[in-house]
Amino acid sequence: MNKDVEKILFSQEQICERIKELGAQITKDYAGKKLVLLGVLKGCYVFLADLARNIDLDVEIQFLTASSYGFSSVSSGKVNVNEAIDFEIKGRDIMLIEDILDTGVTLTALRAMVLKQKPASLKTCTLLDKPERREMQFTADYTGFVCPNEFVIGYGLDFGERYRNLPYVGSLKKEIYE
Ligand code: IMP
Ligand code: MG
């Protein structure tokens, strides 16, 4: 285990099992349709790679970059979307893919942005959900795990751009981020 990790919350095996279930559910729910997986970078990159390989549909992968944290463990509350959407959304089935749903600020802003372009449908899928921290009411359509109110890293999630490569999700030791 990485020395900065307090505790492993979700192991590689648990995550792998849960993503298989999510992939099977999405495959069933979208049977016969084409689906655009729209990943929110950078945190989604590991989750999206694994999820996409567990979805047995005609899938297109797109990304956008959003950030609200910078080099801090406290959300700035303001969402920066760093890339304009440069693909067709109108009339298509879109699913936003996030690493973690926390205050809800990011997904609320991104959902509004995508809806402006009139998709046929828009759903959201998040690996982790920290409901205790919600500032804006938001419920994801697909959730991997409900997460305790701790700062977590690994499996794509970072603190100051570090730890994204850990194969599990763990809580970060307080002395690292305080
Ligand atoms: P929200 O806008 O507060 O819902 O935050 C969502 C974004 O904040 C996620 O995409 C993450 O990048 C980041 N975030 C929230 N909580 C954590 C955490 O515990 N660890 C790492 N990143 C986090
Ligand atoms: Mg993120």
Tab-separated table of C-alpha atoms and ligand atoms in Angstrom:
chain	number	residue	atom	x	y	z
A	1	MET	CA	0.000	0.000	0.000
A	2	ASN	CA	1.210	3.542	-0.757
A	3	LYS	CA	2.639	5.184	2.385
A	4	ASP	CA	0.348	8.237	2.052
A	5	VAL	CA	-2.802	6.092	2.069
A	6	GLU	CA	-4.666	5.893	5.376
A	7	LYS	CA	-6.976	3.058	4.383
A	8	ILE	CA	-8.034	1.188	1.257
A	9	LEU	CA	-11.753	1.863	0.831
A	10	PHE	CA	-12.377	-0.025	-2.413
A	11	SER	CA	-9.936	-2.681	-3.566
A	12	GLN	CA	-8.960	-3.393	-7.158
A	13	GLU	CA	-11.058	-6.588	-7.038
A	14	GLN	CA	-14.132	-4.831	-5.641
A	15	ILE	CA	-13.893	-2.095	-8.276
A	16	CYS	CA	-13.463	-4.637	-11.062
A	17	GLU	CA	-16.564	-6.573	-9.937
A	18	ARG	CA	-18.684	-3.436	-9.594
A	19	ILE	CA	-17.677	-2.133	-13.022
A	20	LYS	CA	-18.723	-5.443	-14.593
A	21	GLU	CA	-22.156	-4.975	-13.014
A	22	LEU	CA	-22.420	-1.360	-14.178
A	23	GLY	CA	-21.355	-2.332	-17.698
A	24	ALA	CA	-23.951	-5.110	-17.830
A	25	GLN	CA	-26.680	-2.757	-16.590
A	26	ILE	CA	-25.793	-0.063	-19.130
A	27	THR	CA	-25.619	-2.656	-21.928
A	28	LYS	CA	-29.138	-3.779	-21.013
A	29	ASP	CA	-30.580	-0.273	-20.576
A	30	TYR	CA	-29.256	0.945	-23.946
A	31	ALA	CA	-29.872	-2.253	-25.941
A	32	GLY	CA	-30.016	-1.490	-29.656
A	33	LYS	CA	-28.761	2.077	-29.202
A	34	LYS	CA	-25.519	3.891	-29.841
A	35	LEU	CA	-24.045	5.515	-26.760
A	36	VAL	CA	-21.590	8.378	-26.397
A	37	LEU	CA	-19.472	8.089	-23.244
A	38	LEU	CA	-18.389	11.618	-22.403
A	39	GLY	CA	-15.601	11.438	-19.847
A	40	VAL	CA	-14.767	14.291	-17.503
A	41	LEU	CA	-10.971	14.501	-17.449
A	42	LYS	CA	-8.700	13.902	-15.851
A	43	GLY	CA	-10.169	11.839	-13.012
A	44	CYS	CA	-12.367	9.621	-15.205
A	45	TYR	CA	-9.617	8.137	-17.324
A	46	VAL	CA	-9.122	4.843	-15.474
A	47	PHE	CA	-12.816	4.276	-14.742
A	48	LEU	CA	-13.875	5.068	-18.296
A	49	ALA	CA	-11.266	2.731	-19.771
A	50	ASP	CA	-12.524	-0.166	-17.636
A	51	LEU	CA	-16.224	0.675	-17.925
A	52	ALA	CA	-16.139	1.025	-21.719
A	53	ARG	CA	-14.636	-2.462	-22.041
A	54	ASN	CA	-17.553	-3.853	-20.052
A	55	ILE	CA	-20.221	-2.266	-22.261
A	56	ASP	CA	-21.303	-4.417	-25.187
A	57	LEU	CA	-22.778	-1.699	-27.392
A	58	ASP	CA	-21.778	0.554	-30.261
A	59	VAL	CA	-19.935	3.126	-28.148
A	60	GLU	CA	-18.197	6.403	-28.986
A	61	ILE	CA	-15.692	7.865	-26.522
A	62	GLN	CA	-15.342	11.612	-26.053
A	63	PHE	CA	-13.748	13.727	-23.359
A	64	LEU	CA	-13.922	17.164	-21.913
A	65	THR	CA	-11.721	18.689	-19.255
A	66	ALA	CA	-13.244	20.229	-16.157
A	67	SER	CA	-11.587	21.294	-12.965
A	68	SER	CA	-12.741	22.885	-9.757
A	69	TYR	CA	-9.985	21.947	-7.313
A	70	GLY	CA	-6.614	23.119	-8.583
A	71	PHE	CA	-3.903	22.025	-6.142
A	72	SER	CA	-6.098	21.843	-3.092
A	73	SER	CA	-8.373	19.336	-1.399
A	74	VAL	CA	-11.165	21.897	-1.048
A	75	SER	CA	-13.370	22.621	-4.059
A	76	SER	CA	-13.191	26.197	-5.287
A	77	GLY	CA	-16.893	25.964	-6.112
A	78	LYS	CA	-16.271	27.260	-9.608
A	79	VAL	CA	-16.078	24.888	-12.552
A	80	ASN	CA	-13.622	25.503	-15.344
A	81	VAL	CA	-14.469	23.692	-18.555
A	82	ASN	CA	-11.247	23.784	-20.481
A	83	GLU	CA	-12.331	22.351	-23.775
A	84	ALA	CA	-15.228	23.257	-25.986
A	85	ILE	CA	-17.371	20.343	-27.100
A	86	ASP	CA	-16.262	19.661	-30.669
A	87	PHE	CA	-18.477	16.698	-31.545
A	88	GLU	CA	-22.182	16.291	-32.316
A	89	ILE	CA	-24.427	16.088	-29.244
A	90	LYS	CA	-27.749	16.949	-30.851
A	91	GLY	CA	-30.057	13.940	-31.069
A	92	ARG	CA	-27.591	11.495	-29.514
A	93	ASP	CA	-27.602	9.428	-26.326
A	94	ILE	CA	-24.927	10.886	-24.063
A	95	MET	CA	-23.579	9.604	-20.757
A	96	LEU	CA	-21.306	11.799	-18.648
A	97	ILE	CA	-18.645	9.734	-16.858
A	98	GLU	CA	-17.155	11.123	-13.628
A	99	ASP	CA	-14.715	9.816	-11.061
A	100	ILE	CA	-16.571	11.256	-8.073
A	101	LEU	CA	-19.739	13.192	-7.360
A	102	ASP	CA	-19.003	15.454	-4.420
A	103	THR	CA	-20.649	18.881	-4.017
A	104	GLY	CA	-22.487	18.338	-7.309
A	105	VAL	CA	-21.210	21.622	-8.748
A	106	THR	CA	-19.273	20.024	-11.621
A	107	LEU	CA	-21.975	17.682	-12.899
A	108	THR	CA	-24.694	20.326	-12.496
A	109	ALA	CA	-22.702	22.717	-14.686
A	110	LEU	CA	-21.769	20.071	-17.250
A	111	ARG	CA	-25.301	18.724	-17.478
A	112	ALA	CA	-26.657	22.204	-18.223
A	113	MET	CA	-23.947	22.709	-20.831
A	114	VAL	CA	-24.718	19.423	-22.623
A	115	LEU	CA	-28.505	19.863	-22.426
A	116	LYS	CA	-28.210	23.186	-24.280
A	117	GLN	CA	-27.119	21.197	-27.320
A	118	LYS	CA	-30.259	19.027	-27.272
A	119	PRO	CA	-29.100	15.418	-26.877
A	120	ALA	CA	-31.707	12.641	-27.356
A	121	SER	CA	-30.925	11.675	-23.746
A	122	LEU	CA	-28.398	12.521	-21.076
A	123	LYS	CA	-27.450	10.321	-18.138
A	124	THR	CA	-24.609	10.423	-15.647
A	125	CYS	CA	-22.395	7.672	-14.314
A	126	THR	CA	-19.964	8.147	-11.448
A	127	LEU	CA	-17.572	5.690	-9.869
A	128	LEU	CA	-17.936	7.268	-6.420
A	129	ASP	CA	-20.582	9.339	-4.686
A	130	LYS	CA	-20.009	11.357	-1.500
A	131	PRO	CA	-23.626	12.349	-0.709
A	132	GLU	CA	-22.734	14.026	2.603
A	133	ARG	CA	-20.890	16.781	0.781
A	134	ARG	CA	-23.659	17.761	-1.634
A	135	GLU	CA	-24.253	21.491	-2.107
A	136	MET	CA	-26.400	21.161	-5.218
A	137	GLN	CA	-29.057	18.476	-5.386
A	138	PHE	CA	-27.795	15.906	-7.884
A	139	THR	CA	-28.406	12.185	-8.273
A	140	ALA	CA	-26.327	10.146	-10.696
A	141	ASP	CA	-28.141	7.586	-12.841
A	142	TYR	CA	-25.377	5.020	-12.273
A	143	THR	CA	-23.125	4.933	-9.195
A	144	GLY	CA	-20.271	2.551	-8.473
A	145	PHE	CA	-19.918	3.052	-4.726
A	146	VAL	CA	-21.157	5.420	-2.059
A	147	CYS	CA	-18.043	6.840	-0.455
A	148	PRO	CA	-17.468	8.094	3.106
A	149	ASN	CA	-16.806	11.787	3.604
A	150	GLU	CA	-13.028	11.577	3.296
A	151	PHE	CA	-10.579	12.842	0.687
A	152	VAL	CA	-9.907	9.877	-1.566
A	153	ILE	CA	-7.230	9.103	-4.121
A	154	GLY	CA	-6.338	6.398	-6.621
A	155	TYR	CA	-7.980	4.728	-9.596
A	156	GLY	CA	-7.808	8.065	-11.454
A	157	LEU	CA	-8.422	10.365	-8.497
A	158	ASP	CA	-5.612	12.700	-7.548
A	159	PHE	CA	-4.327	15.063	-4.951
A	160	GLY	CA	-2.179	17.710	-6.673
A	161	GLU	CA	-1.908	15.424	-9.745
A	162	ARG	CA	-0.432	12.550	-7.723
A	163	TYR	CA	-1.748	9.067	-6.900
A	164	ARG	CA	-3.955	8.646	-9.996
A	165	ASN	CA	-2.102	5.417	-10.802
A	166	LEU	CA	-2.965	3.573	-7.573
A	167	PRO	CA	-5.034	0.512	-8.568
A	168	TYR	CA	-7.454	0.964	-5.621
A	169	VAL	CA	-9.375	3.842	-4.009
A	170	GLY	CA	-8.009	4.857	-0.623
A	171	SER	CA	-8.338	7.707	1.845
A	172	LEU	CA	-5.415	10.130	1.945
A	173	LYS	CA	-3.595	10.635	5.249
A	174	LYS	CA	-4.637	13.930	6.837
A	175	GLU	CA	-1.037	15.133	7.250
A	176	ILE	CA	-0.633	15.091	3.454
A	177	TYR	CA	-3.440	17.506	2.678
A	178	GLU	CA	-3.651	19.651	5.794
B	1	IMP	P1	-17.928	18.419	-7.288
B	1	IMP	O1	-18.063	19.466	-8.326
B	1	IMP	O2	-17.704	19.000	-5.924
B	1	IMP	O3	-19.037	17.385	-7.292
B	1	IMP	O4	-16.567	17.697	-7.510
B	1	IMP	C1	-16.306	16.802	-8.448
B	1	IMP	C2	-14.829	16.813	-8.745
B	1	IMP	O5	-14.040	17.128	-7.601
B	1	IMP	C3	-14.412	15.426	-9.143
B	1	IMP	O6	-14.419	15.304	-10.534
B	1	IMP	C4	-13.020	15.297	-8.582
B	1	IMP	O7	-12.082	15.687	-9.542
B	1	IMP	C5	-12.939	16.272	-7.450
B	1	IMP	N1	-13.039	15.592	-6.140
B	1	IMP	C6	-14.060	15.624	-5.263
B	1	IMP	N2	-13.809	14.901	-4.173
B	1	IMP	C7	-12.582	14.366	-4.353
B	1	IMP	C8	-11.751	13.474	-3.568
B	1	IMP	O8	-12.084	13.008	-2.476
B	1	IMP	N3	-10.558	13.160	-4.125
B	1	IMP	C9	-10.133	13.620	-5.325
B	1	IMP	N4	-10.868	14.436	-6.090
B	1	IMP	C10	-12.080	14.815	-5.610
B	2	MG	MG	-12.341	15.425	-11.531
